[in-house]
mmCIF file of C-alpha atoms in Angstrom:
data_model
loop_
_atom_site.group_PDB
_atom_site.id
_atom_site.type_symbol
_atom_site.label_atom_id
_atom_site.label_comp_id
_atom_site.label_asym_id
_atom_site.label_seq_id
_atom_site.Cartn_x
_atom_site.Cartn_y
_atom_site.Cartn_z
ATOM 1 C CA MET A 1 -16.750 17.130 21.986
ATOM 2 C CA PHE A 2 -19.240 14.648 20.525
ATOM 3 C CA LEU A 3 -21.327 17.472 19.001
ATOM 4 C CA VAL A 4 -18.236 19.042 17.400
ATOM 5 C CA VAL A 5 -17.122 15.715 15.951
ATOM 6 C CA ALA A 6 -20.608 14.924 14.633
ATOM 7 C CA THR A 7 -20.975 18.376 13.016
ATOM 8 C CA CYS A 8 -17.574 18.143 11.321
ATOM 9 C CA ALA A 9 -18.356 14.637 10.084
ATOM 10 C CA LEU A 10 -21.665 15.811 8.583
ATOM 11 C CA VAL A 11 -20.090 18.792 6.785
ATOM 12 C CA THR A 12 -17.100 16.852 5.461
ATOM 13 C CA THR A 13 -19.434 14.159 4.106
ATOM 14 C CA LEU A 14 -22.185 16.190 2.479
ATOM 15 C CA VAL A 15 -20.195 18.937 0.734
ATOM 16 C CA PRO A 16 -17.651 16.732 -1.082
ATOM 17 C CA GLY A 17 -20.434 14.243 -1.861
ATOM 18 C CA MET A 18 -22.425 16.810 -3.833
ATOM 19 C CA ALA A 19 -19.349 17.843 -5.828
ATOM 20 C CA GLU A 20 -18.529 14.211 -6.556
ATOM 21 C CA ARG A 21 -22.040 13.488 -7.838
ATOM 22 C CA ARG A 22 -21.834 16.456 -10.223
ATOM 23 C CA ALA A 23 -18.417 15.328 -11.483
ATOM 24 C CA THR A 24 -19.638 11.750 -11.971
ATOM 25 C CA ALA A 25 -22.637 12.933 -13.967
ATOM 26 C CA ALA A 26 -20.278 14.795 -16.319
ATOM 27 C CA LEU A 27 -18.096 11.747 -17.062
ATOM 28 C CA PRO A 28 -18.022 10.355 -20.609
ATOM 29 C CA PRO A 29 -19.633 6.954 -21.176
ATOM 30 C CA ALA A 30 -17.491 3.930 -20.355
ATOM 31 C CA ARG A 31 -17.162 0.814 -22.490
ATOM 32 C CA ASP A 32 -19.979 -1.673 -21.975
ATOM 33 C CA ASP A 33 -17.505 -4.441 -21.109
ATOM 34 C CA ALA A 34 -15.191 -2.285 -18.979
ATOM 35 C CA PRO A 35 -14.140 -4.193 -15.830
ATOM 36 C CA ASN A 36 -14.036 -2.731 -12.351
ATOM 37 C CA VAL A 37 -10.469 -2.262 -11.108
ATOM 38 C CA LEU A 38 -9.499 -2.697 -7.451
ATOM 39 C CA LEU A 39 -5.854 -1.900 -6.680
ATOM 40 C CA ILE A 40 -4.831 -2.876 -3.130
ATOM 41 C CA VAL A 41 -1.447 -1.596 -1.924
ATOM 42 C CA LEU A 42 -0.098 -3.135 1.276
ATOM 43 C CA ASP A 43 2.060 -0.597 3.078
ATOM 44 C CA THR A 44 5.422 -2.036 4.235
ATOM 45 C CA VAL A 45 4.849 -5.683 3.255
ATOM 46 C CA ARG A 46 7.815 -7.604 1.860
ATOM 47 C CA ALA A 47 7.254 -10.323 -0.742
ATOM 48 C CA ASP A 48 8.116 -13.253 1.527
ATOM 49 C CA ALA A 49 5.733 -12.038 4.244
ATOM 50 C CA LEU A 50 2.912 -13.560 2.180
ATOM 51 C CA GLU A 51 2.831 -17.349 2.180
ATOM 52 C CA LEU A 52 1.440 -18.154 -1.263
ATOM 53 C CA GLU A 53 2.943 -21.549 -2.091
ATOM 54 C CA GLY A 54 1.929 -25.066 -1.125
ATOM 55 C CA SER A 55 -1.550 -26.238 -0.228
ATOM 56 C CA GLY A 56 -2.303 -23.190 1.914
ATOM 57 C CA ALA A 57 -3.427 -25.341 4.847
ATOM 58 C CA ASN A 58 -0.976 -23.720 7.263
ATOM 59 C CA SER A 59 -0.430 -20.448 5.423
ATOM 60 C CA ARG A 60 -0.099 -17.246 7.446
ATOM 61 C CA THR A 61 -2.070 -15.582 4.650
ATOM 62 C CA PRO A 62 -4.736 -18.103 3.557
ATOM 63 C CA ASN A 63 -6.971 -15.556 1.823
ATOM 64 C CA LEU A 64 -4.167 -14.170 -0.322
ATOM 65 C CA HIS A 65 -3.037 -17.752 -0.950
ATOM 66 C CA ARG A 66 -6.561 -18.456 -2.305
ATOM 67 C CA LEU A 67 -6.460 -15.281 -4.411
ATOM 68 C CA ALA A 68 -3.071 -16.356 -5.806
ATOM 69 C CA ARG A 69 -4.610 -19.667 -6.940
ATOM 70 C CA GLN A 70 -7.327 -17.678 -8.721
ATOM 71 C CA GLY A 71 -4.924 -15.162 -10.237
ATOM 72 C CA PHE A 72 -1.531 -14.555 -11.811
ATOM 73 C CA VAL A 73 1.391 -14.372 -9.347
ATOM 74 C CA PHE A 74 4.602 -12.460 -10.091
ATOM 75 C CA ARG A 75 7.535 -13.773 -8.044
ATOM 76 C CA GLN A 76 10.025 -11.124 -9.168
ATOM 77 C CA ALA A 77 8.037 -7.901 -8.868
ATOM 78 C CA HIS A 78 10.015 -4.868 -7.718
ATOM 79 C CA SER A 79 9.171 -1.449 -6.379
ATOM 80 C CA THR A 80 10.929 1.634 -7.700
ATOM 81 C CA SER A 81 11.581 3.077 -4.237
ATOM 82 C CA PRO A 82 12.249 1.905 -0.660
ATOM 83 C CA TRP A 83 9.624 4.198 0.879
ATOM 84 C CA THR A 84 5.985 5.071 0.492
ATOM 85 C CA LEU A 85 5.419 8.342 -1.368
ATOM 86 C CA PRO A 86 7.739 7.926 -4.399
ATOM 87 C CA SER A 87 6.700 4.288 -4.726
ATOM 88 C CA HIS A 88 2.990 5.213 -4.867
ATOM 89 C CA ALA A 89 3.788 8.097 -7.213
ATOM 90 C CA SER A 90 5.620 5.731 -9.592
ATOM 91 C CA LEU A 91 2.756 3.271 -9.387
ATOM 92 C CA LEU A 92 0.219 5.938 -10.373
ATOM 93 C CA THR A 93 2.293 7.818 -12.985
ATOM 94 C CA PHE A 94 4.351 4.922 -14.448
ATOM 95 C CA ARG A 95 7.528 7.013 -13.969
ATOM 96 C CA LEU A 96 10.753 6.420 -12.059
ATOM 97 C CA PRO A 97 11.225 8.510 -8.892
ATOM 98 C CA ARG A 98 13.967 10.678 -10.428
ATOM 99 C CA GLU A 99 11.430 11.966 -12.969
ATOM 100 C CA LEU A 100 9.002 12.975 -10.236
ATOM 101 C CA SER A 101 8.875 15.810 -7.722
ATOM 102 C CA THR A 102 8.233 13.654 -4.654
ATOM 103 C CA GLY A 103 10.509 13.806 -1.605
ATOM 104 C CA TRP A 104 10.386 13.671 2.188
ATOM 105 C CA HIS A 105 8.744 17.101 2.186
ATOM 106 C CA ALA A 106 7.712 17.456 -1.472
ATOM 107 C CA ALA A 107 4.392 16.438 -3.034
ATOM 108 C CA LEU A 108 3.718 14.941 -6.444
ATOM 109 C CA ASP A 109 3.222 17.709 -9.018
ATOM 110 C CA ASP A 110 1.097 17.607 -12.174
ATOM 111 C CA LYS A 111 3.891 17.112 -14.717
ATOM 112 C CA TYR A 112 2.752 13.600 -15.650
ATOM 113 C CA PRO A 113 -0.785 12.192 -15.860
ATOM 114 C CA THR A 114 -1.883 9.568 -13.348
ATOM 115 C CA ILE A 115 -3.705 6.311 -13.983
ATOM 116 C CA ALA A 116 -6.665 7.782 -12.063
ATOM 117 C CA GLU A 117 -6.896 10.594 -14.623
ATOM 118 C CA TRP A 118 -6.702 8.105 -17.495
ATOM 119 C CA MET A 119 -9.479 5.971 -16.012
ATOM 120 C CA ARG A 120 -11.650 8.986 -15.176
ATOM 121 C CA ASP A 121 -11.387 10.230 -18.758
ATOM 122 C CA ARG A 122 -12.582 6.786 -19.929
ATOM 123 C CA GLY A 123 -15.784 7.010 -17.904
ATOM 124 C CA TYR A 124 -14.656 5.331 -14.670
ATOM 125 C CA ARG A 125 -15.672 6.436 -11.202
ATOM 126 C CA THR A 126 -12.404 6.881 -9.327
ATOM 127 C CA GLY A 127 -11.873 6.600 -5.586
ATOM 128 C CA ALA A 128 -8.905 6.305 -3.235
ATOM 129 C CA PHE A 129 -9.069 5.016 0.340
ATOM 130 C CA VAL A 130 -5.827 5.318 2.290
ATOM 131 C CA GLY A 131 -4.665 4.143 5.681
ATOM 132 C CA ASN A 132 -1.298 5.927 5.542
ATOM 133 C CA THR A 133 -2.317 9.518 6.187
ATOM 134 C CA ARG A 134 1.269 10.748 6.453
ATOM 135 C CA TYR A 135 2.554 9.907 2.973
ATOM 136 C CA CYS A 136 -0.617 9.067 1.017
ATOM 137 C CA SER A 137 -2.998 11.868 2.024
ATOM 138 C CA LYS A 138 -4.243 14.657 -0.234
ATOM 139 C CA GLU A 139 -1.315 16.885 0.679
ATOM 140 C CA THR A 140 1.067 14.468 -1.066
ATOM 141 C CA GLY A 141 -0.517 15.055 -4.472
ATOM 142 C CA LEU A 142 -1.635 11.437 -4.868
ATOM 143 C CA ASP A 143 -5.278 12.561 -5.019
ATOM 144 C CA ARG A 144 -5.030 13.838 -8.602
ATOM 145 C CA GLY A 145 -7.653 12.195 -10.802
ATOM 146 C CA PHE A 146 -9.653 10.682 -7.968
ATOM 147 C CA GLY A 147 -13.244 11.882 -7.778
ATOM 148 C CA HIS A 148 -13.440 10.573 -4.215
ATOM 149 C CA PHE A 149 -10.502 10.621 -1.792
ATOM 150 C CA SER A 150 -10.806 9.219 1.732
ATOM 151 C CA ASP A 151 -7.881 9.807 4.081
ATOM 152 C CA TYR A 152 -8.308 11.563 7.448
ATOM 153 C CA GLN A 153 -11.172 10.413 9.633
ATOM 154 C CA ILE A 154 -13.186 12.603 11.984
ATOM 155 C CA SER A 155 -12.489 11.014 15.370
ATOM 156 C CA VAL A 156 -11.645 11.917 18.946
ATOM 157 C CA GLY A 157 -8.125 10.560 18.410
ATOM 158 C CA ASN A 158 -7.491 12.819 15.435
ATOM 159 C CA PHE A 159 -8.914 15.805 17.329
ATOM 160 C CA LEU A 160 -6.380 15.114 20.073
ATOM 161 C CA LEU A 161 -3.562 14.968 17.532
ATOM 162 C CA ALA A 162 -4.603 18.400 16.250
ATOM 163 C CA THR A 163 -3.628 20.071 19.546
ATOM 164 C CA ALA A 164 -0.257 20.472 21.246
ATOM 165 C CA TRP A 165 -1.457 18.970 24.527
ATOM 166 C CA GLY A 166 -3.184 16.148 22.681
ATOM 167 C CA ARG A 167 0.000 15.295 20.764
ATOM 168 C CA TYR A 168 1.971 15.359 24.009
ATOM 169 C CA LEU A 169 -0.431 13.051 25.771
ATOM 170 C CA THR A 170 -0.685 10.589 22.873
ATOM 171 C CA THR A 171 2.829 10.589 21.391
ATOM 172 C CA ASP A 172 5.395 12.329 23.603
ATOM 173 C CA SER A 173 4.719 10.975 27.049
ATOM 174 C CA SER A 174 4.668 7.648 28.856
ATOM 175 C CA LEU A 175 0.958 8.004 29.596
ATOM 176 C CA MET A 176 -0.170 5.764 26.736
ATOM 177 C CA LEU A 177 2.339 3.078 27.685
ATOM 178 C CA SER A 178 1.168 3.198 31.292
ATOM 179 C CA TRP A 179 -2.296 2.368 29.947
ATOM 180 C CA GLY A 180 -0.835 -0.534 27.965
ATOM 181 C CA CYS A 181 -1.358 1.186 24.579
ATOM 182 C CA CYS A 182 1.513 0.438 22.186
ATOM 183 C CA ASP A 183 -0.135 1.618 18.965
ATOM 184 C CA VAL A 184 -0.315 5.128 17.546
ATOM 185 C CA VAL A 185 -3.491 7.094 18.208
ATOM 186 C CA GLY A 186 -5.638 7.655 15.142
ATOM 187 C CA ARG A 187 -4.279 4.779 13.055
ATOM 188 C CA ARG A 188 -6.725 3.989 10.271
ATOM 189 C CA THR A 189 -7.310 0.248 10.112
ATOM 190 C CA ALA A 190 -8.042 -1.983 7.139
ATOM 191 C CA ALA A 191 -11.580 -2.516 8.435
ATOM 192 C CA SER A 192 -12.204 1.250 8.366
ATOM 193 C CA VAL A 193 -10.654 1.671 4.899
ATOM 194 C CA HIS A 194 -12.628 -1.253 3.461
ATOM 195 C CA GLY A 195 -15.865 0.017 4.991
ATOM 196 C CA ASP A 196 -15.457 3.387 3.296
ATOM 197 C CA PHE A 197 -14.650 1.713 -0.008
ATOM 198 C CA LEU A 198 -17.698 -0.557 0.076
ATOM 199 C CA ARG A 199 -20.041 2.323 0.915
ATOM 200 C CA TRP A 200 -18.607 4.316 -1.981
ATOM 201 C CA MET A 201 -18.814 1.361 -4.374
ATOM 202 C CA ASP A 202 -22.447 0.735 -3.444
ATOM 203 C CA GLY A 203 -23.298 4.392 -4.103
ATOM 204 C CA ASP A 204 -23.317 3.970 -7.896
ATOM 205 C CA THR A 205 -23.461 0.651 -9.724
ATOM 206 C CA THR A 206 -24.148 2.131 -13.164
ATOM 207 C CA ARG A 207 -20.490 2.778 -13.978
ATOM 208 C CA PRO A 208 -17.271 0.776 -13.648
ATOM 209 C CA TYR A 209 -14.941 1.938 -10.898
ATOM 210 C CA PHE A 210 -11.219 2.270 -10.346
ATOM 211 C CA ALA A 211 -10.339 2.169 -6.642
ATOM 212 C CA LEU A 212 -6.993 2.493 -4.888
ATOM 213 C CA VAL A 213 -6.963 0.951 -1.404
ATOM 214 C CA ASN A 214 -3.888 1.550 0.791
ATOM 215 C CA LEU A 215 -3.615 -0.585 3.936
ATOM 216 C CA PHE A 216 -1.377 0.626 6.767
ATOM 217 C CA ASP A 217 -1.816 -2.152 9.334
ATOM 218 C CA ALA A 218 1.636 -3.744 8.845
ATOM 219 C CA HIS A 219 3.497 -0.467 9.402
ATOM 220 C CA ASP A 220 5.252 0.030 12.734
ATOM 221 C CA PRO A 221 4.253 0.005 15.544
ATOM 222 C CA TYR A 222 3.461 -3.637 14.775
ATOM 223 C CA VAL A 223 0.345 -3.963 16.919
ATOM 224 C CA ALA A 224 -1.991 -6.616 15.555
ATOM 225 C CA PRO A 225 -5.499 -7.223 16.898
ATOM 226 C CA GLU A 226 -5.331 -9.528 19.905
ATOM 227 C CA CYS A 227 -6.847 -12.517 18.094
ATOM 228 C CA PHE A 228 -3.865 -12.534 15.686
ATOM 229 C CA ARG A 229 -1.088 -12.134 18.262
ATOM 230 C CA ARG A 230 1.230 -15.068 18.781
ATOM 231 C CA VAL A 231 3.193 -12.921 21.232
ATOM 232 C CA SER A 232 2.272 -9.862 23.283
ATOM 233 C CA PRO A 233 4.509 -7.419 25.156
ATOM 234 C CA ALA A 234 5.094 -8.917 28.586
ATOM 235 C CA ASN A 235 6.786 -5.972 30.304
ATOM 236 C CA ASP A 236 7.400 -2.224 30.070
ATOM 237 C CA GLN A 237 10.586 -2.721 28.051
ATOM 238 C CA GLN A 238 8.781 -4.704 25.339
ATOM 239 C CA ARG A 239 5.882 -2.247 25.293
ATOM 240 C CA TRP A 240 8.300 0.668 24.868
ATOM 241 C CA LEU A 241 10.162 -1.191 22.100
ATOM 242 C CA LEU A 242 6.955 -1.996 20.232
ATOM 243 C CA ARG A 243 5.690 1.589 20.364
ATOM 244 C CA HIS A 244 9.046 3.269 19.704
ATOM 245 C CA TRP A 245 10.644 0.790 17.297
ATOM 246 C CA TRP A 246 11.467 3.572 14.830
ATOM 247 C CA ILE A 247 13.601 5.576 17.292
ATOM 248 C CA SER A 248 15.040 2.712 19.353
ATOM 249 C CA ASP A 249 18.810 2.190 19.439
ATOM 250 C CA LYS A 250 19.171 -0.552 16.838
ATOM 251 C CA CYS A 251 22.791 -1.299 17.785
ATOM 252 C CA ALA A 252 21.703 -2.230 21.309
ATOM 253 C CA LEU A 253 18.993 -4.700 20.272
ATOM 254 C CA THR A 254 19.292 -8.371 21.149
ATOM 255 C CA ASP A 255 18.407 -11.210 18.770
ATOM 256 C CA GLU A 256 15.391 -11.956 20.965
ATOM 257 C CA GLN A 257 14.115 -8.376 20.630
ATOM 258 C CA VAL A 258 14.459 -8.450 16.845
ATOM 259 C CA GLU A 259 12.651 -11.801 16.715
ATOM 260 C CA PHE A 260 9.877 -10.380 18.908
ATOM 261 C CA GLU A 261 9.366 -7.463 16.493
ATOM 262 C CA LYS A 262 9.462 -9.795 13.487
ATOM 263 C CA THR A 263 6.754 -11.984 15.000
ATOM 264 C CA CYS A 264 4.594 -8.941 15.743
ATOM 265 C CA TYR A 265 5.082 -7.778 12.138
ATOM 266 C CA GLU A 266 4.014 -11.155 10.746
ATOM 267 C CA ASP A 267 0.929 -11.079 12.989
ATOM 268 C CA CYS A 268 -0.013 -7.707 11.463
ATOM 269 C CA VAL A 269 0.332 -9.197 7.960
ATOM 270 C CA ALA A 270 -1.956 -12.059 9.022
ATOM 271 C CA SER A 271 -4.563 -9.549 10.202
ATOM 272 C CA ILE A 272 -4.436 -7.735 6.840
ATOM 273 C CA ASP A 273 -4.955 -11.053 5.059
ATOM 274 C CA TYR A 274 -8.076 -11.655 7.157
ATOM 275 C CA GLN A 275 -9.481 -8.225 6.283
ATOM 276 C CA ILE A 276 -8.773 -8.714 2.570
ATOM 277 C CA GLY A 277 -10.612 -12.031 2.768
ATOM 278 C CA LYS A 278 -13.622 -10.268 4.297
ATOM 279 C CA LEU A 279 -13.501 -7.601 1.586
ATOM 280 C CA LEU A 280 -13.448 -10.154 -1.229
ATOM 281 C CA ASP A 281 -16.334 -11.997 0.423
ATOM 282 C CA GLN A 282 -18.344 -8.768 0.433
ATOM 283 C CA LEU A 283 -17.677 -8.339 -3.292
ATOM 284 C CA ARG A 284 -18.901 -11.892 -3.922
ATOM 285 C CA ARG A 285 -22.080 -11.319 -1.926
ATOM 286 C CA ARG A 286 -22.752 -8.230 -4.002
ATOM 287 C CA ASP A 287 -22.029 -10.181 -7.208
ATOM 288 C CA ARG A 288 -19.247 -7.682 -8.007
ATOM 289 C CA ILE A 289 -16.218 -10.005 -8.069
ATOM 290 C CA GLU A 290 -16.451 -11.710 -11.472
ATOM 291 C CA ASN A 291 -16.142 -8.487 -13.443
ATOM 292 C CA THR A 292 -13.495 -6.992 -11.173
ATOM 293 C CA LEU A 293 -9.785 -6.907 -11.880
ATOM 294 C CA VAL A 294 -8.104 -7.264 -8.463
ATOM 295 C CA ILE A 295 -4.442 -6.342 -7.966
ATOM 296 C CA VAL A 296 -2.605 -6.828 -4.671
ATOM 297 C CA THR A 297 0.899 -5.443 -4.303
ATOM 298 C CA ALA A 298 3.017 -3.436 -1.830
ATOM 299 C CA ASP A 299 4.817 -0.116 -1.906
ATOM 300 C CA HIS A 300 7.999 -1.540 -0.345
ATOM 301 C CA GLY A 301 9.143 -4.108 2.178
ATOM 302 C CA GLU A 302 10.890 -4.158 5.552
ATOM 303 C CA TYR A 303 14.373 -5.409 6.502
ATOM 304 C CA MET A 304 13.717 -7.209 9.787
ATOM 305 C CA GLY A 305 17.400 -7.994 10.322
ATOM 306 C CA PHE A 306 18.377 -8.917 6.767
ATOM 307 C CA HIS A 307 21.901 -7.606 6.025
ATOM 308 C CA HIS A 308 21.927 -6.592 9.719
ATOM 309 C CA MET A 309 19.484 -3.786 8.885
ATOM 310 C CA LEU A 310 16.051 -2.815 10.152
ATOM 311 C CA LEU A 311 13.113 -0.662 9.020
ATOM 312 C CA LYS A 312 13.208 0.783 5.471
ATOM 313 C CA GLY A 313 14.296 3.749 3.382
ATOM 314 C CA ASN A 314 18.010 2.852 3.578
ATOM 315 C CA TYR A 315 19.791 1.090 0.728
ATOM 316 C CA MET A 316 17.799 -1.231 -1.447
ATOM 317 C CA TYR A 317 18.335 -4.921 -0.873
ATOM 318 C CA ASP A 318 15.669 -7.453 -1.811
ATOM 319 C CA PRO A 319 13.574 -7.355 1.391
ATOM 320 C CA LEU A 320 12.987 -3.663 0.734
ATOM 321 C CA ILE A 321 12.265 -3.464 -2.996
ATOM 322 C CA ARG A 322 10.989 -6.940 -3.896
ATOM 323 C CA VAL A 323 7.234 -6.816 -3.363
ATOM 324 C CA PRO A 324 4.269 -9.161 -3.750
ATOM 325 C CA LEU A 325 2.152 -8.882 -6.883
ATOM 326 C CA ILE A 326 -1.041 -10.856 -7.527
ATOM 327 C CA ILE A 327 -3.398 -10.027 -10.384
ATOM 328 C CA LYS A 328 -6.802 -11.708 -10.591
ATOM 329 C CA TRP A 329 -8.317 -11.122 -13.995
ATOM 330 C CA PRO A 330 -12.073 -11.220 -14.572
ATOM 331 C CA ALA A 331 -13.527 -14.590 -15.568
ATOM 332 C CA GLY A 332 -10.525 -16.505 -14.221
ATOM 333 C CA GLU A 333 -8.110 -15.618 -17.005
ATOM 334 C CA ARG A 334 -4.540 -16.903 -16.351
ATOM 335 C CA ALA A 335 -5.667 -18.373 -13.032
ATOM 336 C CA GLY A 336 -2.998 -20.298 -11.160
ATOM 337 C CA GLU A 337 -0.108 -19.122 -13.338
ATOM 338 C CA VAL A 338 3.202 -18.054 -11.815
ATOM 339 C CA CYS A 339 5.634 -15.667 -13.514
ATOM 340 C CA ARG A 340 9.293 -15.557 -12.463
ATOM 341 C CA GLU A 341 10.286 -12.826 -14.920
ATOM 342 C CA LEU A 342 11.441 -9.387 -13.727
ATOM 343 C CA VAL A 343 8.658 -6.799 -13.576
ATOM 344 C CA SER A 344 8.309 -3.379 -11.953
ATOM 345 C CA ASN A 345 5.474 -1.551 -10.241
ATOM 346 C CA ILE A 346 5.544 0.941 -13.130
ATOM 347 C CA ASP A 347 4.155 -1.891 -15.281
ATOM 348 C CA ILE A 348 0.906 -1.999 -13.313
ATOM 349 C CA ALA A 349 -0.691 1.241 -14.541
ATOM 350 C CA PRO A 350 -0.150 0.527 -18.273
ATOM 351 C CA THR A 351 -1.634 -2.932 -17.720
ATOM 352 C CA LEU A 352 -4.727 -1.423 -16.087
ATOM 353 C CA CYS A 353 -5.050 1.110 -18.868
ATOM 354 C CA ARG A 354 -5.053 -1.620 -21.506
ATOM 355 C CA ALA A 355 -7.549 -3.635 -19.480
ATOM 356 C CA ALA A 356 -9.854 -0.605 -19.533
ATOM 357 C CA GLY A 357 -9.657 -0.607 -23.323
ATOM 358 C CA CYS A 358 -7.432 2.385 -23.993
ATOM 359 C CA ALA A 359 -4.016 2.463 -25.613
ATOM 360 C CA PRO A 360 -1.544 3.891 -23.068
ATOM 361 C CA GLY A 361 0.641 5.551 -25.692
ATOM 362 C CA ALA A 362 4.381 5.954 -25.934
ATOM 363 C CA ARG A 363 4.587 8.356 -22.985
ATOM 364 C CA MET A 364 3.308 5.674 -20.639
ATOM 365 C CA GLY A 365 5.516 2.767 -21.701
ATOM 366 C CA GLY A 366 5.644 -0.237 -19.412
ATOM 367 C CA LEU A 367 4.860 -3.904 -19.965
ATOM 368 C CA ASP A 368 1.417 -5.399 -20.418
ATOM 369 C CA LEU A 369 1.366 -7.918 -17.578
ATOM 370 C CA ARG A 370 -1.799 -9.547 -18.914
ATOM 371 C CA SER A 371 -0.072 -10.991 -21.985
ATOM 372 C CA LEU A 372 3.429 -11.109 -20.534
ATOM 373 C CA GLN A 373 5.709 -13.783 -21.975
ATOM 374 C CA ARG A 374 9.080 -12.208 -21.261
ATOM 375 C CA GLY A 375 9.760 -9.719 -18.492
ATOM 376 C CA ARG A 376 12.231 -6.874 -18.242
ATOM 377 C CA ASP A 377 15.941 -7.387 -18.832
ATOM 378 C CA ARG A 378 16.521 -5.195 -15.796
ATOM 379 C CA VAL A 379 14.589 -3.277 -13.160
ATOM 380 C CA PHE A 380 15.511 -0.032 -11.415
ATOM 381 C CA ALA A 381 14.886 1.431 -7.985
ATOM 382 C CA GLU A 382 15.994 4.824 -6.696
ATOM 383 C CA HIS A 383 16.273 6.758 -3.475
ATOM 384 C CA ARG A 384 17.164 10.333 -2.510
ATOM 385 C CA GLN A 385 16.389 11.749 -5.968
ATOM 386 C CA GLY A 386 18.673 9.270 -7.727
ATOM 387 C CA ARG A 387 21.630 9.542 -5.349
ATOM 388 C CA GLU A 388 21.092 5.874 -4.540
ATOM 389 C CA VAL A 389 20.272 3.537 -7.418
ATOM 390 C CA ILE A 390 19.863 -0.201 -7.801
ATOM 391 C CA VAL A 391 19.940 -1.963 -11.160
ATOM 392 C CA ARG A 392 18.937 -5.604 -11.183
ATOM 393 C CA SER A 393 19.102 -8.088 -14.051
ATOM 394 C CA ARG A 394 18.110 -11.744 -14.000
ATOM 395 C CA ASN A 395 21.355 -12.804 -12.351
ATOM 396 C CA ARG A 396 23.156 -9.671 -11.209
ATOM 397 C CA LYS A 397 22.492 -6.709 -8.946
ATOM 398 C CA LEU A 398 24.345 -3.402 -8.724
ATOM 399 C CA ILE A 399 23.779 -0.867 -5.927
ATOM 400 C CA ILE A 400 25.291 2.608 -6.319
ATOM 401 C CA ALA A 401 25.228 5.104 -3.467
ATOM 402 C CA GLU A 402 26.913 8.438 -2.891
ATOM 403 C CA PRO A 403 29.519 8.440 -0.087
ATOM 404 C CA GLY A 404 27.842 9.017 3.261
ATOM 405 C CA HIS A 405 24.515 7.451 2.222
#
């Protein structure tokens, strides 16, 4: 088994690496003052899960609190979708979900250009490093424009998941629970994603880079590393609930069970904050932070009992579509400012494009968040190809859904 894994790892590293080096050599020259761009997307993290206000002394997320003091914080940022794939697709293409091809079983097509393609054509190295291998992998179409795309890892766990017996042992039986394992096998952690990114970044320092980093650690099952756990499952019932939260009977849950899951979720967010702090420290040690535009946002949130609902992907109240957004500009520009205007995740790509020194053009649209004085009059989010829509203004919100949804 070890020999097979090692051989596959060698082949999957060397062959794409040679193609990437050839593609990088063929890139046009970038601007001399072009900043690096690091876009971090937290999977399933609602806006209020990050504690960014106050002194930060007792913050659950002290590293993001510090980044917020160094950057520009948007308190009313909204996603265009309540689930992962269309939200990422909107983020990369600056288009609303109804304009895109994405769905539960449909990938992003090539109808609209992506920000990765724009940056590549301006001389940027482009790389994506994703933890969510179900809805952010190459098969989803999100890889377009990225010269380097890191999703599936060669591991024993993933080899098991590639076989029927392996899937049964790791997902469909009580064996894992009997061993005390509540997490999914093969989950890609923030530490793994960040390690791949840093190795890629170090591989070529002659060009600016655009990197997308997707972190999956706060997605259910909410199993944080032990050092971040304020609570741990104390019995078989809690272990089953933690591992099978998605399929559990939500109508039968007690308030204590919901609170247990919420605490576990917050512990996962705290662990992500720690890993982001380590990543930013590594950039400082490499002297790569001052000329790097850092954006931290999320694809969508999580209900956790709000409106008596749980999980995501159903309706679109604030905990699901209001997301964190922090932008740290190079050289400390707009540091410490807070914006309470309405903005959308489709405003991020045009902002990055302008920061890279290229006019986005009429087809891209969107606000320039760098010079923002007044936000949007309204923001939109959609689900099920436009059959559910939310329109939000500064003081009103309208949710429209087809009967039965």
